[in-house]
XYZ file of C-alpha atoms in Angstrom:
674
model
C 83.558 64.358 55.844
C 83.232 68.022 54.818
C 81.135 68.633 57.793
C 84.469 66.549 60.624
C 86.847 68.758 59.369
C 85.265 72.063 58.869
C 84.527 71.658 62.857
C 88.609 69.889 63.044
C 89.370 73.530 62.035
C 87.490 75.243 64.898
C 88.289 72.835 67.678
C 92.073 73.530 66.794
C 91.648 77.175 65.896
C 89.431 77.481 69.313
C 92.550 75.890 71.392
C 95.450 77.881 69.561
C 93.579 81.682 69.107
C 92.540 82.644 72.637
C 94.907 84.522 73.689
C 96.233 85.756 70.372
C 94.556 88.796 70.436
C 93.116 91.725 72.316
C 89.546 90.545 70.914
C 88.550 87.011 69.151
C 84.968 87.661 69.336
C 85.160 87.006 65.758
C 86.561 83.189 65.769
C 84.196 82.838 69.109
C 81.536 83.708 66.279
C 82.621 80.963 63.475
C 82.695 78.289 66.510
C 78.906 78.737 66.986
C 78.189 79.064 63.044
C 79.523 75.744 62.815
C 78.159 74.482 65.922
C 74.576 75.705 65.912
C 74.345 76.171 61.661
C 70.001 76.399 61.809
C 70.857 79.535 64.235
C 73.464 81.185 63.418
C 73.505 80.096 59.474
C 76.057 81.416 57.837
C 78.184 85.021 57.741
C 76.781 85.265 53.591
C 73.357 85.098 54.704
C 73.267 87.374 58.095
C 75.001 90.513 56.081
C 72.390 89.626 53.494
C 69.687 89.847 55.666
C 71.120 92.679 57.580
C 72.145 94.713 54.184
C 68.059 94.486 53.299
C 67.422 96.509 56.454
C 69.834 98.825 56.689
C 68.632 99.914 52.458
C 64.689 99.473 54.584
C 66.099 102.103 56.522
C 67.744 104.143 54.149
C 64.641 104.420 51.971
C 62.031 104.538 54.736
C 64.033 107.556 56.903
C 63.101 107.919 60.336
C 59.562 105.873 59.217
C 61.470 102.939 59.853
C 63.262 103.791 63.348
C 62.471 101.236 65.701
C 64.412 103.081 68.357
C 64.563 104.608 70.997
C 66.351 101.163 72.474
C 66.399 100.244 76.001
C 68.939 97.411 77.124
C 69.441 96.090 80.701
C 72.280 95.372 81.689
C 73.097 92.675 84.264
C 76.942 91.937 85.214
C 77.673 88.368 86.653
C 80.755 89.540 88.584
C 82.462 85.978 88.568
C 85.534 86.317 91.671
C 86.657 83.433 93.294
C 88.212 82.871 97.254
C 91.527 85.048 97.172
C 88.762 88.068 96.441
C 85.588 87.392 98.668
C 86.077 91.368 99.521
C 84.692 93.759 97.077
C 88.222 96.068 96.314
C 90.174 97.618 94.029
C 92.557 95.259 92.037
C 90.249 92.637 91.738
C 88.501 90.730 90.283
C 85.461 91.498 93.271
C 85.538 94.480 91.439
C 83.839 97.438 93.551
C 80.523 98.728 92.379
C 81.763 101.957 91.358
C 83.920 99.874 88.509
C 80.605 98.552 87.417
C 78.750 101.206 87.419
C 81.689 103.410 85.195
C 81.476 100.172 82.335
C 77.596 101.655 82.410
C 78.071 105.337 81.953
C 81.042 104.458 79.815
C 78.788 102.446 77.299
C 75.830 105.016 77.379
C 78.356 108.163 76.493
C 80.636 106.005 74.254
C 77.183 104.870 72.447
C 75.210 108.199 72.140
C 78.341 110.391 71.500
C 78.437 112.323 74.706
C 82.238 110.611 75.614
C 84.416 114.318 76.990
C 86.969 112.978 74.565
C 85.674 112.975 71.817
C 86.460 115.811 70.448
C 90.513 115.443 71.708
C 89.961 112.156 70.527
C 88.327 112.089 66.902
C 90.170 114.078 63.924
C 88.770 116.621 62.335
C 88.124 114.556 59.296
C 86.123 111.982 60.801
C 83.995 113.937 63.437
C 81.266 114.895 60.347
C 80.604 110.690 59.913
C 80.554 110.190 63.741
C 77.351 108.105 64.603
C 75.441 108.742 67.922
C 72.776 105.327 68.668
C 69.665 105.776 70.345
C 70.404 103.492 72.614
C 70.267 103.519 76.590
C 71.622 101.088 78.990
C 70.409 100.883 81.880
C 71.076 98.457 85.223
C 68.513 96.186 86.017
C 66.992 96.472 89.028
C 65.178 93.287 89.430
C 66.518 89.280 89.467
C 64.420 87.184 87.130
C 62.799 86.238 90.244
C 61.645 89.819 90.589
C 63.630 89.978 93.957
C 64.799 93.959 94.055
C 68.958 93.981 93.447
C 71.030 94.879 96.312
C 73.642 96.493 93.754
C 71.335 97.786 90.885
C 72.317 95.961 87.347
C 75.278 93.697 90.001
C 75.287 89.985 90.673
C 78.305 88.585 92.530
C 78.528 84.850 92.094
C 81.625 83.105 93.689
C 82.581 80.806 90.805
C 85.686 78.725 92.442
C 82.596 77.937 95.744
C 79.992 76.965 93.195
C 81.586 75.466 90.226
C 85.572 74.854 91.776
C 86.987 77.458 89.129
C 89.398 80.022 90.236
C 89.988 81.675 86.973
C 88.545 80.833 83.850
C 89.653 79.530 79.908
C 87.479 80.311 77.074
C 86.246 76.740 77.003
C 85.386 77.080 80.333
C 83.350 80.269 80.552
C 81.432 79.060 77.380
C 80.692 75.361 78.569
C 80.107 75.852 82.348
C 79.639 79.719 83.028
C 77.591 81.059 81.378
C 75.318 78.190 80.783
C 75.478 78.326 84.406
C 75.016 81.369 85.978
C 72.457 83.548 82.570
C 69.695 85.323 82.864
C 67.099 85.026 80.153
C 68.704 86.789 77.387
C 65.452 88.472 75.986
C 65.063 90.276 78.825
C 68.813 91.333 80.304
C 71.597 92.026 78.260
C 74.346 89.651 80.376
C 77.498 90.752 80.871
C 80.653 88.228 82.635
C 83.391 90.256 84.468
C 86.369 87.175 85.016
C 89.426 85.752 86.132
C 90.574 84.620 82.688
C 93.636 81.677 82.844
C 97.264 81.670 81.888
C 98.460 84.369 80.168
C 94.425 85.343 79.090
C 95.165 86.952 82.574
C 97.138 89.796 81.131
C 96.421 89.498 77.311
C 92.696 89.128 77.025
C 90.552 91.622 77.447
C 87.018 90.086 76.435
C 85.082 88.408 73.972
C 81.328 88.700 72.698
C 78.705 86.226 71.376
C 77.316 88.152 67.653
C 73.405 87.852 66.791
C 71.534 85.331 65.082
C 69.186 86.535 62.585
C 67.039 83.051 62.822
C 63.545 83.658 64.423
C 63.408 81.559 67.330
C 66.585 81.180 68.422
C 67.043 80.015 71.867
C 63.053 78.825 72.088
C 64.353 74.638 70.829
C 68.156 75.058 71.069
C 70.668 77.351 70.132
C 73.429 79.484 71.752
C 70.869 81.616 74.270
C 72.543 80.173 77.603
C 75.802 82.095 76.174
C 74.457 84.846 74.904
C 76.544 88.303 76.306
C 79.552 89.662 76.773
C 82.211 88.090 78.653
C 85.543 91.155 80.142
C 88.582 90.042 81.758
C 88.357 92.055 84.470
C 90.993 94.347 84.908
C 89.793 96.100 81.322
C 86.203 96.142 82.717
C 84.784 100.025 84.394
C 86.716 103.130 83.530
C 89.426 105.183 85.770
C 87.834 108.613 84.877
C 85.208 110.235 85.942
C 81.945 111.753 83.864
C 84.370 114.499 82.825
C 87.166 112.843 81.424
C 88.620 113.556 85.107
C 91.257 110.857 86.288
C 90.641 109.452 89.782
C 92.066 110.044 92.771
C 92.032 106.529 93.625
C 91.937 105.149 90.221
C 89.624 100.713 90.417
C 92.392 99.610 88.280
C 95.941 100.587 88.959
C 98.288 100.962 86.262
C 100.049 97.537 87.599
C 97.000 95.583 87.177
C 96.042 96.875 83.789
C 96.600 95.207 80.575
C 98.177 98.031 78.549
C 98.785 101.654 79.520
C 96.438 104.067 78.879
C 93.274 100.912 78.467
C 91.071 102.186 81.033
C 88.017 104.348 79.667
C 86.042 100.802 80.154
C 86.511 101.139 75.954
C 87.097 97.424 75.872
C 83.241 96.227 76.668
C 82.128 99.269 73.937
C 84.247 97.248 72.058
C 82.625 93.889 72.508
C 79.477 95.260 72.553
C 79.526 96.461 69.337
C 80.007 93.180 68.520
C 77.652 92.109 69.856
C 75.253 94.051 68.451
C 76.723 92.532 64.607
C 80.077 94.973 64.125
C 83.253 93.382 63.049
C 87.311 94.849 63.373
C 87.526 98.062 60.991
C 89.534 95.554 58.957
C 87.651 92.497 58.104
C 89.162 90.387 59.949
C 91.789 90.113 57.287
C 94.938 90.780 55.964
C 94.312 92.867 53.021
C 93.378 96.189 51.555
C 90.781 95.507 48.993
C 88.288 93.347 48.462
C 85.039 91.551 50.307
C 86.716 89.387 51.762
C 88.727 92.170 53.708
C 85.096 94.688 54.647
C 83.972 95.370 57.804
C 80.474 96.028 55.038
C 80.809 100.326 57.203
C 82.140 102.578 53.795
C 82.981 105.254 56.634
C 85.411 103.256 58.226
C 88.492 103.783 56.026
C 90.584 100.255 54.951
C 92.808 98.960 57.142
C 95.527 96.098 56.139
C 95.090 93.586 59.053
C 94.771 93.906 62.793
C 97.789 95.846 64.619
C 99.139 95.027 68.041
C 97.349 97.304 70.729
C 98.378 100.526 70.651
C 99.195 102.413 73.373
C 100.521 105.525 72.007
C 97.927 107.679 70.576
C 100.444 109.825 69.182
C 101.998 107.157 67.057
C 98.646 105.436 66.624
C 97.273 108.806 65.093
C 100.639 108.454 62.140
C 99.369 105.100 60.512
C 98.502 104.362 56.581
C 97.898 100.965 56.040
C 96.275 101.313 53.159
C 96.873 103.706 51.077
C 95.932 105.560 47.750
C 92.629 107.293 47.970
C 89.743 106.474 49.391
C 86.394 105.801 47.926
C 84.391 107.608 50.545
C 86.297 110.256 51.794
C 87.848 110.777 48.213
C 91.427 111.209 49.400
C 94.011 109.311 51.171
C 92.871 109.235 54.894
C 94.963 107.709 57.493
C 93.686 104.316 59.430
C 90.774 105.641 61.943
C 92.444 104.306 64.720
C 89.708 106.355 66.871
C 87.189 104.048 66.074
C 85.639 102.002 68.790
C 86.388 98.390 66.760
C 89.790 99.417 66.086
C 92.885 97.864 68.571
C 94.200 100.839 69.275
C 94.329 101.628 73.478
C 91.272 103.438 75.098
C 93.182 106.425 75.648
C 93.171 106.885 71.752
C 89.000 105.664 70.867
C 86.179 108.487 70.508
C 83.691 107.508 67.523
C 81.824 104.978 65.877
C 81.151 105.815 62.652
C 77.345 106.974 61.062
C 77.723 103.698 59.433
C 78.055 101.373 62.249
C 74.651 102.835 63.943
C 72.738 101.569 61.349
C 74.137 98.310 61.226
C 73.874 98.394 65.348
C 70.512 99.490 64.827
C 69.770 97.224 62.389
C 70.282 94.290 64.232
C 68.369 95.639 66.661
C 65.513 96.149 64.936
C 66.049 92.285 62.561
C 67.881 90.459 65.133
C 65.319 88.560 67.586
C 67.388 87.999 70.288
C 67.877 91.843 70.761
C 64.519 93.271 70.188
C 63.423 91.247 72.530
C 65.301 92.935 75.286
C 63.904 96.471 74.097
C 60.230 95.501 73.980
C 58.079 97.415 77.448
C 57.153 94.501 78.604
C 60.869 93.266 79.189
C 61.726 96.753 80.009
C 58.536 96.949 82.403
C 59.290 93.384 84.051
C 63.293 93.897 84.496
C 63.841 97.735 85.056
C 59.975 98.743 87.042
C 59.801 101.793 89.168
C 60.234 100.384 92.529
C 57.008 101.108 95.195
C 57.397 105.000 96.811
C 61.044 104.535 98.544
C 64.482 105.907 99.412
C 67.143 102.909 98.945
C 70.219 103.066 100.014
C 73.169 100.701 99.949
C 77.055 101.072 100.975
C 80.887 99.646 100.169
C 83.921 99.501 101.248
C 87.161 100.675 98.635
C 89.167 98.228 98.983
C 89.592 96.437 102.270
C 87.089 96.652 105.506
C 90.288 95.690 107.694
C 93.853 96.721 108.772
C 95.816 98.571 111.097
C 95.006 101.356 113.382
C 95.729 104.642 111.561
C 94.990 103.240 108.299
C 92.503 104.938 106.191
C 89.820 102.878 104.752
C 87.096 104.306 101.707
C 83.380 104.164 101.228
C 80.723 105.213 98.086
C 77.284 104.741 98.156
C 74.390 104.002 95.658
C 71.117 105.745 96.405
C 68.294 105.224 94.833
C 64.911 107.710 95.171
C 61.696 106.212 93.458
C 58.577 107.571 92.851
C 59.918 110.267 95.673
C 61.459 113.779 95.862
C 64.634 113.900 95.667
C 67.210 113.068 97.876
C 69.367 115.882 99.285
C 70.934 114.784 101.986
C 73.509 112.160 103.601
C 74.471 111.879 106.580
C 77.729 108.982 107.276
C 78.821 107.702 110.314
C 81.892 106.405 110.385
C 81.774 105.035 114.312
C 77.918 104.017 115.503
C 79.355 102.330 118.401
C 80.880 105.537 119.424
C 84.781 104.025 120.318
C 86.301 106.751 119.833
C 89.375 107.986 117.621
C 87.711 108.022 113.729
C 88.775 111.271 112.157
C 86.193 112.064 110.511
C 83.812 110.144 112.685
C 80.842 111.360 110.365
C 80.619 113.295 106.906
C 77.407 115.874 105.235
C 77.909 114.952 101.691
C 77.063 111.670 98.683
C 80.931 111.256 98.270
C 83.317 110.661 102.125
C 86.645 111.372 101.760
C 89.154 108.834 103.530
C 88.337 107.881 106.672
C 91.326 107.263 109.887
C 90.618 105.127 112.080
C 93.081 105.999 114.707
C 92.535 102.689 117.644
C 91.957 99.119 117.671
C 88.574 98.057 117.751
C 85.759 97.003 114.998
C 83.920 99.907 114.075
C 80.431 100.077 112.198
C 79.530 102.584 109.423
C 76.717 103.667 107.996
C 74.454 106.043 105.531
C 71.260 107.781 106.356
C 69.742 109.468 103.337
C 66.782 112.090 103.169
C 64.642 114.477 100.518
C 63.318 116.430 103.354
C 60.644 114.622 104.555
C 61.382 110.967 104.272
C 64.850 109.096 105.923
C 66.444 105.868 105.166
C 69.628 104.620 106.324
C 71.773 102.132 104.618
C 73.242 98.957 105.216
C 76.066 98.537 107.837
C 79.861 97.761 107.056
C 81.974 96.115 109.854
C 85.257 97.727 109.936
C 88.195 95.447 111.866
C 91.591 97.441 113.025
C 94.375 95.909 114.616
C 97.299 97.237 116.770
C 100.166 98.963 114.526
C 103.279 97.092 115.667
C 106.494 99.483 117.264
C 109.796 100.065 114.321
C 113.056 100.769 113.499
C 114.259 98.469 117.031
C 117.992 99.207 116.959
C 121.087 99.399 119.410
C 121.535 102.947 120.733
C 124.893 101.400 122.424
C 125.762 99.545 119.036
C 129.584 99.504 117.898
C 130.649 98.605 114.979
C 128.634 98.046 111.195
C 127.368 94.195 109.527
C 128.703 91.128 110.504
C 130.605 93.227 113.058
C 128.129 95.152 115.124
C 127.501 94.409 118.883
C 127.059 96.073 121.925
C 129.248 95.461 125.389
C 127.982 94.682 128.433
C 124.430 96.097 128.156
C 121.685 96.257 125.224
C 120.164 99.344 124.834
C 117.343 99.380 123.214
C 114.897 101.828 121.146
C 111.935 102.022 118.613
C 109.382 104.169 117.630
C 106.169 103.708 119.096
C 103.183 103.929 116.210
C 100.080 102.622 118.350
C 97.944 104.573 120.957
C 96.125 101.708 122.150
C 98.459 99.706 123.872
C 98.242 98.201 127.188
C 101.859 97.804 127.665
C 105.088 96.660 125.951
C 106.572 93.222 125.887
C 110.417 92.638 125.751
C 111.666 89.428 125.361
C 115.278 87.396 123.739
C 116.338 84.572 122.884
C 119.874 83.525 121.425
C 119.761 83.961 117.133
C 120.273 79.980 116.713
C 117.316 78.912 118.547
C 113.218 78.997 117.833
C 110.990 81.483 118.351
C 109.319 79.535 121.336
C 112.800 80.134 123.044
C 111.288 84.158 123.776
C 111.981 84.528 126.644
C 110.591 87.806 128.571
C 112.641 90.671 130.386
C 110.888 93.056 131.375
C 107.114 94.090 130.915
C 107.321 97.670 129.875
C 104.197 100.917 130.394
C 102.689 102.024 127.363
C 104.007 104.260 125.460
C 106.950 103.387 126.559
C 109.680 103.754 123.756
C 113.157 102.342 125.618
C 114.974 99.954 127.654
C 118.199 98.270 128.777
C 119.410 95.020 129.173
C 121.929 94.692 131.517
C 124.038 91.869 131.568
C 125.333 90.050 134.969
C 126.164 87.230 136.490
C 122.484 86.570 137.177
C 121.029 87.881 133.565
C 122.276 84.691 131.457
C 123.931 85.851 128.306
C 126.825 83.999 126.366
C 130.059 85.920 125.966
C 130.024 86.387 121.623
C 126.951 85.282 121.381
C 124.628 86.630 118.977
C 120.763 87.046 120.442
C 118.076 88.042 118.837
C 115.310 91.049 120.833
C 111.753 91.180 120.459
C 109.350 93.902 121.898
C 105.592 93.827 121.367
C 103.156 96.162 121.865
C 99.716 94.138 123.346
C 95.749 95.467 124.080
C 94.159 92.722 125.121
C 94.256 90.247 122.377
C 95.645 91.635 119.785
C 99.841 92.268 119.641
C 102.496 93.615 117.507
C 105.979 92.941 117.367
C 109.109 94.244 116.104
C 112.786 92.086 116.449
C 115.837 92.333 115.833
C 119.202 90.705 116.129
C 122.955 92.405 117.926
C 125.844 90.327 119.069
C 126.887 90.876 122.196
C 130.225 91.255 125.333
C 130.661 91.824 128.566
C 133.798 91.892 128.525
C 133.851 95.581 129.858
C 131.002 95.995 131.815
C 130.453 92.815 133.709
C 134.083 91.075 134.100
C 135.011 95.012 134.707
C 133.111 94.922 138.239
C 136.232 93.690 139.920
C 138.814 95.590 137.889
C 141.712 97.993 139.138
C 139.395 100.665 138.183
C 137.125 99.367 139.875
C 138.524 98.491 142.857
C 139.397 102.180 143.643
C 136.105 103.071 144.584
C 135.121 102.192 148.096
C 131.201 101.005 148.432
C 130.329 99.908 152.155
C 128.223 98.437 154.098
C 127.399 96.099 151.064
C 124.827 94.275 151.436
C 122.523 97.845 152.621
C 119.591 97.633 155.108
C 119.111 101.235 153.907
C 121.730 103.450 152.546
C 125.539 102.609 151.565
C 128.584 104.836 150.989
C 130.564 105.155 148.100
C 133.875 106.498 148.550
C 135.410 108.036 145.259
C 138.289 109.542 147.163
C 140.850 107.404 145.583
C 139.613 108.360 142.174
C 140.664 111.164 142.163
C 138.059 111.925 139.299
C 136.826 115.526 138.987
C 133.330 114.666 137.839
C 131.338 112.002 138.835
C 127.575 110.217 137.754
C 125.738 106.637 138.849
C 123.202 104.741 137.706
C 121.329 101.855 139.620
C 120.334 99.086 136.977
C 117.688 95.530 138.574
C 118.749 92.693 137.545
C 115.983 93.353 134.637
C 118.265 96.173 132.797
C 115.738 99.136 134.908
C 117.046 101.984 135.692
C 116.195 102.361 139.363
C 117.763 105.260 140.210
C 120.693 107.816 138.592
C 122.678 110.634 140.663
C 125.538 112.932 140.566
C 128.543 112.094 142.969
C 130.874 114.799 145.186
C 134.983 113.628 144.744
C 134.443 111.970 148.428
C 131.666 110.312 149.887
C 127.724 110.110 148.438
C 125.708 108.250 150.829
C 122.833 106.401 148.449
C 119.525 105.733 150.496
C 118.026 102.106 149.242
C 115.273 101.831 152.061
C 112.592 101.785 149.206
C 113.965 99.602 147.504
C 113.340 95.381 147.189
C 115.826 92.997 148.173
C 117.745 91.535 145.935
C 121.278 92.602 143.740
C 121.906 95.877 141.729
C 124.245 96.810 139.446
C 125.698 100.509 140.331
C 127.497 101.617 136.884
C 129.790 105.294 137.812
C 131.005 107.299 134.478
C 133.582 109.283 135.359
C 136.067 111.248 133.235
C 138.437 108.648 134.047
C 136.179 105.795 133.229
C 133.347 103.927 134.240
C 133.536 101.414 137.792
C 131.020 98.879 138.046
C 130.742 97.720 141.308
C 127.770 94.891 142.356
C 125.125 96.119 145.670
C 122.587 93.999 147.744
C 119.870 95.476 149.143
C 118.942 92.928 152.057
């Protein structure tokens, strides 16, 4: 009965607790102890064995140390169908983001993190420890094949398992057993998109070590060993000097919390993976064995607190007042400890006792010590044959519009040869043109602008002075950047009352340098998109068009119309639309008004020319514009007060509209060229 109740409690705890805190490693530990008692043992057994090893190490001093420790890392990036492109702000994280995570682990565990002095207060700095451990990117998979991206395996979890976002139960029952690499040779690190509220609430969790020999040989949880980290909390938005990246891997809008972008979630969880507990001992209170993290140099805390993103506020906390036995005075909470719940930007240290505890785990826990044996390290991360290795990646998308910027990064190595000293990027392998810059020399290229429509190939060649090697090719596809800001320059009124009278004078911004031509179309606002009819096909780089209403240009007075202007380049098109209400009472119907009748026009129809007589108008100045039925301007001319002759000998036969602008008004006349 006791066993049934225990399992029921753990099941209920699992269903309730995930996502309630930043880290649920302590909950997962109890689940595993209930599920595998013969391998995990009790927490008391674990602490007893570990305490004995720590005491032995203290007694023997340096003679007890078995380090330095080298831990080969494989980061399983679990993406889904909506994130097949490697990109910033995606679960399919860029290689640079994964590499930054491994760098941060080495900085934090070795106490070389650039923010140590700034983040760790003077009272705690003398008691900060550094662990003799190096995390290295695995270079071979379990079958001995070299990895294209050292330390990274990419898996479409939706395609393989039918899961786009993962619950913790699915991670433990399906994902990890279906993707893990031998945990006696690799440290498994899963990057996932959690499901539901955990996507923006749960940072990650780890599997505690076991002290039982034979772990993984006849059962146990070896197929789930490692850490699972939310993609939003993976890697660092800062470089090795502590400077913020100009383009962050995870933008502020996608972080789980502000100031949580330095890769410290993995540092925290790997602390659990190496046997550390939260600094408050995962209980509530300020004293007693149940509230202990088993490290004297971490001041007591009253319990877990919400993730504190404001470091100034966090440094004022003192949840357990009174004289601390280790420090000999009342000290504030050690929020800079990686095993606290403060934000990444507030953290900066492991204590010396925590380091001693982790090193003891590396020595005594079978499923940890096996990782660092020379045979395993040489099998997993061997020196490659003498060669140069180079891989390039796109940061973000590889498709966009002409004129867009694209960014790239590289991972290059020289094994057994002289160091790489030359990097030559070619962003236009096929010579399409319109690329700025077309080439670049250096390891880190600037943003590249692809100014024309096309499919480009990008490649990097590295050299060490005597040998050279070219990378894989990345294909970048750019499409037309359509026109924008379509407007009616002769519009009168605003809002719902806006209209054009007599004609629609269109104007737009030409954003492309590649279009073959422009197409102008029109339809009633009430009609479907399929009802668009073509009014004109215009030359490239055109930015205006006039749609003149007449008896042959069928528009309805008072009706609203949609206009669409489309740039076209081969099969690639891009459009902009606008809507306006039309009226023609002042133009088309004015063709026979009293003012227009005062203008004499003859002969009409005309063959080679016609005369315009303005004598009856008695105007001081006048000008004329001649339009065809497509609304295209055919001719403009200044007229005299008397009779002017207009040559139409080279004009096609058809009907034209003559618009005469005077200081007394506008006259409209139909002209037929025959």
